[in-house]
Short mmCIF file of C-alpha atoms in Angstrom, two decimals:
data_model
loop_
_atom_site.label_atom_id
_atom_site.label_comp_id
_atom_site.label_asym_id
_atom_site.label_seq_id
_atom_site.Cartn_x
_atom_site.Cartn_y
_atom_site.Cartn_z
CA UNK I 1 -24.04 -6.50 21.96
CA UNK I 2 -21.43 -5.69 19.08
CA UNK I 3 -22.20 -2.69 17.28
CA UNK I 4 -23.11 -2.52 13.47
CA UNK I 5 -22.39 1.46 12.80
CA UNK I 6 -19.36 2.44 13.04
CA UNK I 7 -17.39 5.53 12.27
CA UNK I 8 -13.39 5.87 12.54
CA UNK I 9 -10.66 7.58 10.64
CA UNK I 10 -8.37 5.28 8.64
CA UNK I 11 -4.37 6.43 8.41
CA UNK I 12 -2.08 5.43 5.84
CA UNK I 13 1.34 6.44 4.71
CA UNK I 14 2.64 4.44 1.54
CA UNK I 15 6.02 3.86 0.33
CA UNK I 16 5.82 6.28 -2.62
CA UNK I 17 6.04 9.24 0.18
CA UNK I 18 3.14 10.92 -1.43
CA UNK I 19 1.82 11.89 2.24
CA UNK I 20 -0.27 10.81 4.68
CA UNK I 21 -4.24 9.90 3.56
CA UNK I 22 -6.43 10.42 5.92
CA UNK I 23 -10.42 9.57 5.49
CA UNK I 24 -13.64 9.70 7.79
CA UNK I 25 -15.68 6.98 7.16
CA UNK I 26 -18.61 5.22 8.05
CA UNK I 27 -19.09 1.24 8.24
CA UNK I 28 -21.92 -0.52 8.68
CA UNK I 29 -23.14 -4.05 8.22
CA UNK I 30 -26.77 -5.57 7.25
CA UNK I 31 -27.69 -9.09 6.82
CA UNK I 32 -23.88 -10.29 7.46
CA UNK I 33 -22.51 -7.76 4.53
CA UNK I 34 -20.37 -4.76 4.90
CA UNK I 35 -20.83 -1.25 3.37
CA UNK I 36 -18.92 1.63 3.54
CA UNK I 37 -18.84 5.75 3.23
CA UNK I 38 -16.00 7.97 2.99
CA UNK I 39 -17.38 11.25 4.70
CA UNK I 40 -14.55 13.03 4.15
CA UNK I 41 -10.86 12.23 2.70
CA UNK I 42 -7.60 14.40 2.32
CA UNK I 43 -3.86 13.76 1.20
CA UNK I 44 -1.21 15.72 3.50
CA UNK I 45 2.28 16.44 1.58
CA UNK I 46 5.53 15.89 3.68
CA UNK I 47 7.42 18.69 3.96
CA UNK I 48 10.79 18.03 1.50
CA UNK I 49 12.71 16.96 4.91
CA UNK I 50 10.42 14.69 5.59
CA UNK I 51 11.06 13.04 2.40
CA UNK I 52 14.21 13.17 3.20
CA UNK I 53 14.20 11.40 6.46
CA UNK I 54 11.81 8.85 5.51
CA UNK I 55 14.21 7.83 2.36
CA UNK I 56 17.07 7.49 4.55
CA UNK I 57 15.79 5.59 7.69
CA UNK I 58 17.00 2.34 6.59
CA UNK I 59 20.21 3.38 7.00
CA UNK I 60 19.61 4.80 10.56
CA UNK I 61 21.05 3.51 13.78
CA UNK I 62 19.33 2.10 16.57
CA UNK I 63 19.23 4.89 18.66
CA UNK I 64 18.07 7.19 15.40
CA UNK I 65 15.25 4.90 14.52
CA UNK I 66 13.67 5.17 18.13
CA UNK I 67 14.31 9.10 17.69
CA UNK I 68 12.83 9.12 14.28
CA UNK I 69 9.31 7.41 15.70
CA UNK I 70 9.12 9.68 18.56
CA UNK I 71 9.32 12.64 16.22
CA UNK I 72 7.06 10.85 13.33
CA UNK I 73 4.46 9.93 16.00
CA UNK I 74 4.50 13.74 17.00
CA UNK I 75 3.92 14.47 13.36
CA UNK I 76 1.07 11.72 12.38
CA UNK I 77 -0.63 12.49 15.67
CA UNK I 78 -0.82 16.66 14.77
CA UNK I 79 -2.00 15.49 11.34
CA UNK I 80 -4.50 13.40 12.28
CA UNK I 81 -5.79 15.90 15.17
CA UNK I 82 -5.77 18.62 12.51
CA UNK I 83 -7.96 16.71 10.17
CA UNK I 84 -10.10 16.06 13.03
CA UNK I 85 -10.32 19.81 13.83
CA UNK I 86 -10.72 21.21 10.43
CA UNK I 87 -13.62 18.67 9.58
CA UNK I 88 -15.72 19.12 13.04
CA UNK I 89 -15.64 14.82 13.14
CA UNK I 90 -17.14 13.71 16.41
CA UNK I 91 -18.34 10.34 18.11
CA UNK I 92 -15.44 8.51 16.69
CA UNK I 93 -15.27 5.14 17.44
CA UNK I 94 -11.32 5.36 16.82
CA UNK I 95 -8.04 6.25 14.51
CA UNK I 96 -7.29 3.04 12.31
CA UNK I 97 -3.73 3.99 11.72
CA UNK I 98 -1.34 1.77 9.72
CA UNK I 99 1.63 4.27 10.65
CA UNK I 100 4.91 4.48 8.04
CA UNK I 101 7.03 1.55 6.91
CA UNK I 102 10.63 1.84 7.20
CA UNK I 103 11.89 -1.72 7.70
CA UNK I 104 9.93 -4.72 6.51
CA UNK I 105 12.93 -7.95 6.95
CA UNK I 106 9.84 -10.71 7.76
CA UNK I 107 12.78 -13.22 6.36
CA UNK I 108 14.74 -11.97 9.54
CA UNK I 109 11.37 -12.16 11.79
CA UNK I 110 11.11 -8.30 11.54
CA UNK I 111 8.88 -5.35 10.67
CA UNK I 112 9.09 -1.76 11.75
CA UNK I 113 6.14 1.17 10.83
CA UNK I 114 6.82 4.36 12.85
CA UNK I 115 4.57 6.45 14.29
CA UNK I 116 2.45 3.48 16.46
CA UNK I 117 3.52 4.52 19.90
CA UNK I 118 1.33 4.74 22.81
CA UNK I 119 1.45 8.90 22.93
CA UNK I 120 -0.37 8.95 19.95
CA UNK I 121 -4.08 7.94 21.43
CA UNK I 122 -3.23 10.95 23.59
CA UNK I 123 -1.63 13.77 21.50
CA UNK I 124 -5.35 13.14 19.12
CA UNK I 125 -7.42 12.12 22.11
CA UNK I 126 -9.31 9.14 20.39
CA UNK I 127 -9.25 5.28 20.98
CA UNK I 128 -6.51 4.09 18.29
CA UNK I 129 -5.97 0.75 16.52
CA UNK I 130 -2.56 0.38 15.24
CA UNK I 131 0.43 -1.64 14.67
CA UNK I 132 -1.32 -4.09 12.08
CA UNK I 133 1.71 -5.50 10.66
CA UNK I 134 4.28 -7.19 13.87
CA UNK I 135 1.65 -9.88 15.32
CA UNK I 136 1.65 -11.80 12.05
CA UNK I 137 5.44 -11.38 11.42
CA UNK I 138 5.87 -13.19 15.19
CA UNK I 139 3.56 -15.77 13.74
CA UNK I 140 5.79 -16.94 10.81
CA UNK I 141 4.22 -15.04 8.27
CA UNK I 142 5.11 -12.21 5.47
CA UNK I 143 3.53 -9.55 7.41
CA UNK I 144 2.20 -8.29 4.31
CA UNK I 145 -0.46 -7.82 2.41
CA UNK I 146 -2.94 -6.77 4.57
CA UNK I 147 -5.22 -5.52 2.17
CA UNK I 148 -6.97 -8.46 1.20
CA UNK I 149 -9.56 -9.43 3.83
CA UNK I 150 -10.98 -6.08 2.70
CA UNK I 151 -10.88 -6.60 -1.13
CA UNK I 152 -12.48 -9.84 0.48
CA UNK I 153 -14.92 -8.17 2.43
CA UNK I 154 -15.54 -4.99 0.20
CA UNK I 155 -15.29 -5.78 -3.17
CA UNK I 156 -16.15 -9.32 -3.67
CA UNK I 157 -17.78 -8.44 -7.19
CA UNK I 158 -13.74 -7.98 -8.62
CA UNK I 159 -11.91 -11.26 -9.60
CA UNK I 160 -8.83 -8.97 -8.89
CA UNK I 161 -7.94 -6.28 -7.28
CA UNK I 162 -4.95 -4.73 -8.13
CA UNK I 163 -2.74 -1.57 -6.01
CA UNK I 164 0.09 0.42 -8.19
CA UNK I 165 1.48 2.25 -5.38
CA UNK I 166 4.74 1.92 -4.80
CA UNK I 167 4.51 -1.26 -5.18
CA UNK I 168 1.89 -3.08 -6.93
CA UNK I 169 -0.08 -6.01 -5.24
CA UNK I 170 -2.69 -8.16 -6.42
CA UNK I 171 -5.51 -10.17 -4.52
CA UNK I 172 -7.52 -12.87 -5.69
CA UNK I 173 -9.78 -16.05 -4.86
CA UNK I 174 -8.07 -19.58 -5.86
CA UNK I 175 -9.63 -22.62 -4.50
CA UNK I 176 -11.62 -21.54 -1.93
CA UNK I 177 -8.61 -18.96 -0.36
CA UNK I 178 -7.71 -15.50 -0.67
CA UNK I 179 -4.46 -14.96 -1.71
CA UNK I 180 -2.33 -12.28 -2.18
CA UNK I 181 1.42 -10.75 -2.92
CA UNK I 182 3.12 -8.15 -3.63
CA UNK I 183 3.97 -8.43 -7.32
CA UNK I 184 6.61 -5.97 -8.30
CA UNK I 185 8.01 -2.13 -7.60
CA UNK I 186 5.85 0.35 -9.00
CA UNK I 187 6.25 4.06 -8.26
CA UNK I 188 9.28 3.85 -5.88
CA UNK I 189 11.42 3.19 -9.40
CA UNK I 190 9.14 5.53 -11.65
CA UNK I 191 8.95 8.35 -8.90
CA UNK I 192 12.85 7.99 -8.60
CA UNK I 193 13.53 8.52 -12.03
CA UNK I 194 10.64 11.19 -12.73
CA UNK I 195 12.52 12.93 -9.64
CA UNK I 196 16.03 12.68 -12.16
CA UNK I 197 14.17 14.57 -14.72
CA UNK I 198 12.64 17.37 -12.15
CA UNK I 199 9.42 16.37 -11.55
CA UNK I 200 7.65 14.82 -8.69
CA UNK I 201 6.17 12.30 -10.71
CA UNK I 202 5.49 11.11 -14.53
CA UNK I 203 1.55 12.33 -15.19
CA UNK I 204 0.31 9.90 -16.90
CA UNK I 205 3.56 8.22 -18.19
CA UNK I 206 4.27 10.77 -20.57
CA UNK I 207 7.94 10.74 -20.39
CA UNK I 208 8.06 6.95 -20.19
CA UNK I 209 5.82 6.70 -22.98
CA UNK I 210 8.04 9.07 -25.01
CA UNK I 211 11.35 6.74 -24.30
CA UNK I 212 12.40 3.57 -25.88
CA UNK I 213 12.28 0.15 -25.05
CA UNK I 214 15.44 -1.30 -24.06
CA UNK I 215 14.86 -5.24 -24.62
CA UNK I 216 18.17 -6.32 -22.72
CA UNK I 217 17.14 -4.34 -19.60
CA UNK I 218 13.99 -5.65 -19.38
CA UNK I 219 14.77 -9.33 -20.20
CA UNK I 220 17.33 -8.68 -16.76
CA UNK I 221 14.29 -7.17 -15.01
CA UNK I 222 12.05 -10.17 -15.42
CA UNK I 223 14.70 -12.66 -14.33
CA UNK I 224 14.91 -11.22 -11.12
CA UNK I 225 15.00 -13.84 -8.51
CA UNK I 226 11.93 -12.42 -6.22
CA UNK I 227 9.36 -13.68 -9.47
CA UNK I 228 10.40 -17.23 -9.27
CA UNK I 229 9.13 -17.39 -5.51
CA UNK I 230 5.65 -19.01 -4.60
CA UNK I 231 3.53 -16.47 -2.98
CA UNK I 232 3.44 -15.60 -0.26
CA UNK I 233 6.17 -12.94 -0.86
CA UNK I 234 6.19 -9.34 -0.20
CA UNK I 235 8.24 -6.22 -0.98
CA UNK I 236 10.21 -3.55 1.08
CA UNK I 237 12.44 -0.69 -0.27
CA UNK I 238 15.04 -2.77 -0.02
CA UNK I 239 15.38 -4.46 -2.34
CA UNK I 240 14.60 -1.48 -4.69
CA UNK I 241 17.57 0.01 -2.88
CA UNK I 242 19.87 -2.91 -3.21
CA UNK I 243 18.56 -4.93 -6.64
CA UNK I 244 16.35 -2.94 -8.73
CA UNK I 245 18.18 0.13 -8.80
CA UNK I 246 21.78 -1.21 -9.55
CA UNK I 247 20.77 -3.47 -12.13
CA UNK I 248 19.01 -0.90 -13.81
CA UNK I 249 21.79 2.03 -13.82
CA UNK I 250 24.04 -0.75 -15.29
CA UNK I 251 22.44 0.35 -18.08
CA UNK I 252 23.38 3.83 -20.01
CA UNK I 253 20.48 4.75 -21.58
CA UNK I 254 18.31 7.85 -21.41
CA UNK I 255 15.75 8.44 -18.31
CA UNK I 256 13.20 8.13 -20.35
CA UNK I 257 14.58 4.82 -21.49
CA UNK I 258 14.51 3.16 -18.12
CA UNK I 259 11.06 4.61 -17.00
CA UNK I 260 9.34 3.53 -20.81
CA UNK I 261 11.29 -0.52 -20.11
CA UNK I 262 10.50 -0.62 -16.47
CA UNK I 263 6.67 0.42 -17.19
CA UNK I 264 6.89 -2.60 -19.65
CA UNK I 265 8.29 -4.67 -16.96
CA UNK I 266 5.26 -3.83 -14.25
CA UNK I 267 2.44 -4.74 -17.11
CA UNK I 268 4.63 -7.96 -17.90
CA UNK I 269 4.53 -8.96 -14.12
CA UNK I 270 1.57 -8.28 -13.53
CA UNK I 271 0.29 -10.33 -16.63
CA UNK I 272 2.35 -13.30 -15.39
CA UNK I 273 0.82 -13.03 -11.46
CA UNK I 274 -2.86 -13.50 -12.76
CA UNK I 275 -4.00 -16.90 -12.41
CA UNK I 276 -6.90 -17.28 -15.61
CA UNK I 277 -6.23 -14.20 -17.35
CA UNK I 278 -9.97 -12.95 -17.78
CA UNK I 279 -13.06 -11.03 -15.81
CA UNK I 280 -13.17 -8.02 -14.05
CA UNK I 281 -9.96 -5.80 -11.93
CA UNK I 282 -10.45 -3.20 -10.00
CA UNK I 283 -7.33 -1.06 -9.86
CA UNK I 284 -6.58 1.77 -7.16
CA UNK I 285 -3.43 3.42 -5.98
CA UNK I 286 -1.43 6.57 -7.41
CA UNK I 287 -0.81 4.19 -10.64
CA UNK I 288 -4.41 4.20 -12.16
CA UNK I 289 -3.32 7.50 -12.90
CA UNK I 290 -0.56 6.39 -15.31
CA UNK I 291 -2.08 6.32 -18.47
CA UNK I 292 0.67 4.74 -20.45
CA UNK I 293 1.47 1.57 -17.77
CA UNK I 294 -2.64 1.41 -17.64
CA UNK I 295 -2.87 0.57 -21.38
CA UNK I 296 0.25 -1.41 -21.44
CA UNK I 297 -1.34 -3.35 -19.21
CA UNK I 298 -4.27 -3.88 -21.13
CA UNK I 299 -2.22 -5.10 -23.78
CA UNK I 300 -1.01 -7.92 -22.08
CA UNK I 301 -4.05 -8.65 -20.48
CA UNK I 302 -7.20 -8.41 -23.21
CA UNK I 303 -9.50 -10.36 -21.58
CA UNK I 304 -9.30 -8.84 -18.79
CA UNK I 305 -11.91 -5.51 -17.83
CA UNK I 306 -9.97 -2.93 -15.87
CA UNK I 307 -12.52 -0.69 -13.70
CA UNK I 308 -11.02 2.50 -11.99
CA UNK I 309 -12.94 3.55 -9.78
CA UNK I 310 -14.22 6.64 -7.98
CA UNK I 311 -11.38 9.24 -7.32
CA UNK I 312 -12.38 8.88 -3.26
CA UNK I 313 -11.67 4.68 -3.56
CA UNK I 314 -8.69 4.93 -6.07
CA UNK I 315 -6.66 7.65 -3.80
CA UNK I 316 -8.05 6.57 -0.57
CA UNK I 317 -8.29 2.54 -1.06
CA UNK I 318 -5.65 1.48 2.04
CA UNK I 319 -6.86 4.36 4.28
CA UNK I 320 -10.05 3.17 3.84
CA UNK I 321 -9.21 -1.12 4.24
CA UNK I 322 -7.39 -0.18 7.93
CA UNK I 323 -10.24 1.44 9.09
CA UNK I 324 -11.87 -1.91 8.58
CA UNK I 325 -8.93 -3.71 9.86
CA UNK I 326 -9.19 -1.52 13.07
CA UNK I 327 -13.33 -2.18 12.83
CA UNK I 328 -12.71 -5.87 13.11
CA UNK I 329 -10.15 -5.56 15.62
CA UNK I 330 -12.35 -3.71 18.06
CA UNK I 331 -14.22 -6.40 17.09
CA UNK I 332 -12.05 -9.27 17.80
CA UNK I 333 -12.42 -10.59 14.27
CA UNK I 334 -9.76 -12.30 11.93
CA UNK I 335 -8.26 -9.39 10.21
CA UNK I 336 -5.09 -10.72 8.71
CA UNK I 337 -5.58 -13.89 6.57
CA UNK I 338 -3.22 -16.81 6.80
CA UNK I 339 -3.40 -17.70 3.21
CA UNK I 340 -1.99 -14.62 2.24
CA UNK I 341 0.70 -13.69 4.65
CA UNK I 342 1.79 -17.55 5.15
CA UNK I 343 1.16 -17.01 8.94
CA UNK I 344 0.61 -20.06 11.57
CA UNK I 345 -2.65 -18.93 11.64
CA UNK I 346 -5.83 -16.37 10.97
CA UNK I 347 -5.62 -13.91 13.20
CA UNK I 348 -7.12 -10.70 14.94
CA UNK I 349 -3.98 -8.33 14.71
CA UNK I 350 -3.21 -4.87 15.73
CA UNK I 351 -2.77 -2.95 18.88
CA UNK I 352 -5.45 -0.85 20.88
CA UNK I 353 -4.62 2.21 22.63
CA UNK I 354 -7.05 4.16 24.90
CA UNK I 355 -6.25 7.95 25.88
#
């Protein structure tokens, strides 16, 4: 008989490099409905080499790539066994871990997240589910998002829910199907420029709120090619790296400048990716924090009512929806939707390791 408690640790690293989250929690389904708990929940900082690494792996050779997951597994492994140790968490029923992202080419039938390799069930001694992302890649679709059989599952009240992390995404019901994309960058381009300016990031937009608007730059910004395309679509660093950044430093303008017009840009996008522009969106990721790109937002989008949540759901949102991926994986349940990714198929995905 298939369990109905369960309690596992969910993993995730996100493209803004803020760290690795890490949260205990505990699932449990009644009467066909989920429900969850996070027990306990913690953000670990890379070290600034870290940062380092992880900004430059694209660039990496073969051979450097299948050094750098060795070493990352190491690290994500210690992390996770640390946080297992410091927090006396027992009876797991496994490590949900969506690992770190540092090629996603689905176009070229190819996805990489570091840090899924066997070794790692053994260096934290736990079952682990991981890997989420290559099975629906080698099935034709986007690989991406994943989130939404969760928002799905767990937070069927929202008509949206919406991610600013370093990249936004958006999830929704239309015609019976959940879809999803990735909409536009989000804090890889804001974090960059804070970073110009000295800081780690802009709290609560107050240097982009203090620039200008520069109308040409953002009229460039929205006629990007990427938000013509039908979703599915999704996002990699990439083409912050080779489109978003270059158009933008075409530009001589002051920091502040670029980070006020490119805050415009994300409330703009994310205005046009709504399909009825009313009822209720539940926003999480490091972006609710952003005061400014909050109420611009809101500007553009009146009729809608944006909920932020409790600090534990806001901070720990994708930690928290691959647990539940790993959940229904140990399950044998669809986990990735097809409407979403663009896929052959709904599909069970992930890998399970034993130690």
């Amino acid at each position: 008989m298939i369990k109905e408690n369960y309690r596992v640790i969910g993993v995730m690293s996100g493209t803004s490099l803020d760290g690795v989250d890490l949260a205990e929690i505990e699932f449990n389904l009644k009467n066909q409905k989920w429900s969850y708990k996070i027990t306990k929940s913690e953000t670990v900082s890379y070290s600034p080499e870290w940062v380092i690494k992880l900004k430059e792996a694209m660039n990496y050779s073969e051979a450097e790539l299948i050094q750098l997951n060795e070493n990352y597994t190491d690290l994500l492994g210690e992390l996770i066994k640390s946080f297992i140790e410091k927090n006396e968490i027992s009876n797991l029923d496994a490590v949900c871990s969506h690992g770190h992202t540092i090629l996603h080419q689905p176009q070229n039938g190819f996805t990489l997240q570091i840090g899924n390799l066997p070794k790692i069930a053994k260096i934290i001694n736990e079952k682990v589910v991981c890997d989420f992302r290559v099975q629906d890649v080698q099935l034709g679709g986007q690989g991406a998002p994943l989130v939404p059989i969760g928002d799905r599952i767990l937070f069927s009240e929202f008509d949206y829910c919406l991610n600013l992390g370093g990249f936004s995404n958006v999830s929704f019901e239309e015609n019976g199907n959940r879809v999803a994309f990735d909409i536009s960058p989000v804090n890889t381009v804001l974090n960059f420029y804070a970073n110009k300016l000295g800081l780690d990031y802009d709290d609560k937009g107050t240097n982009a709120r203090s620039g200008k608007l520069n109308l040409d730059l953002l009229n460039e910004l929205n006629a990007l090619e990427y938000y013509k395309k039908p979703f599915p679509k999704s996002l990699g660093f990439e083409f912050v790296k080779e489109v978003v950044f270059p158009l933008i430093e075409k530009h001589s303008i002051k920091v502040e400048d670029k980070m006020h017009t490119f805050t415009e840009h994300i409330a703009v996008q994310t205005n046009l990716a709504l399909n009825k522009k009313q009822g209720k969106m539940l926003i999480t990721g490091g972006g609710a924090y952003n005061d400014f790109l909050i109420e611009r937002m809101q500007f553009h989008l009146p009729k809608i009512e944006i909920i932020i949540p409790d600090n534990n759901t806001l901070e720990f949102k994708e930690a928290l929806i691959f647990a539940l991926l790993g959940v229904l994986k140990l399950r044998n349940e669809i986990n990735v939707l097809s409407s979403v990714t663009g896929a052959k198929s709904d599909h069970s995905s992930g890998i399970i390791y034993k130690y």
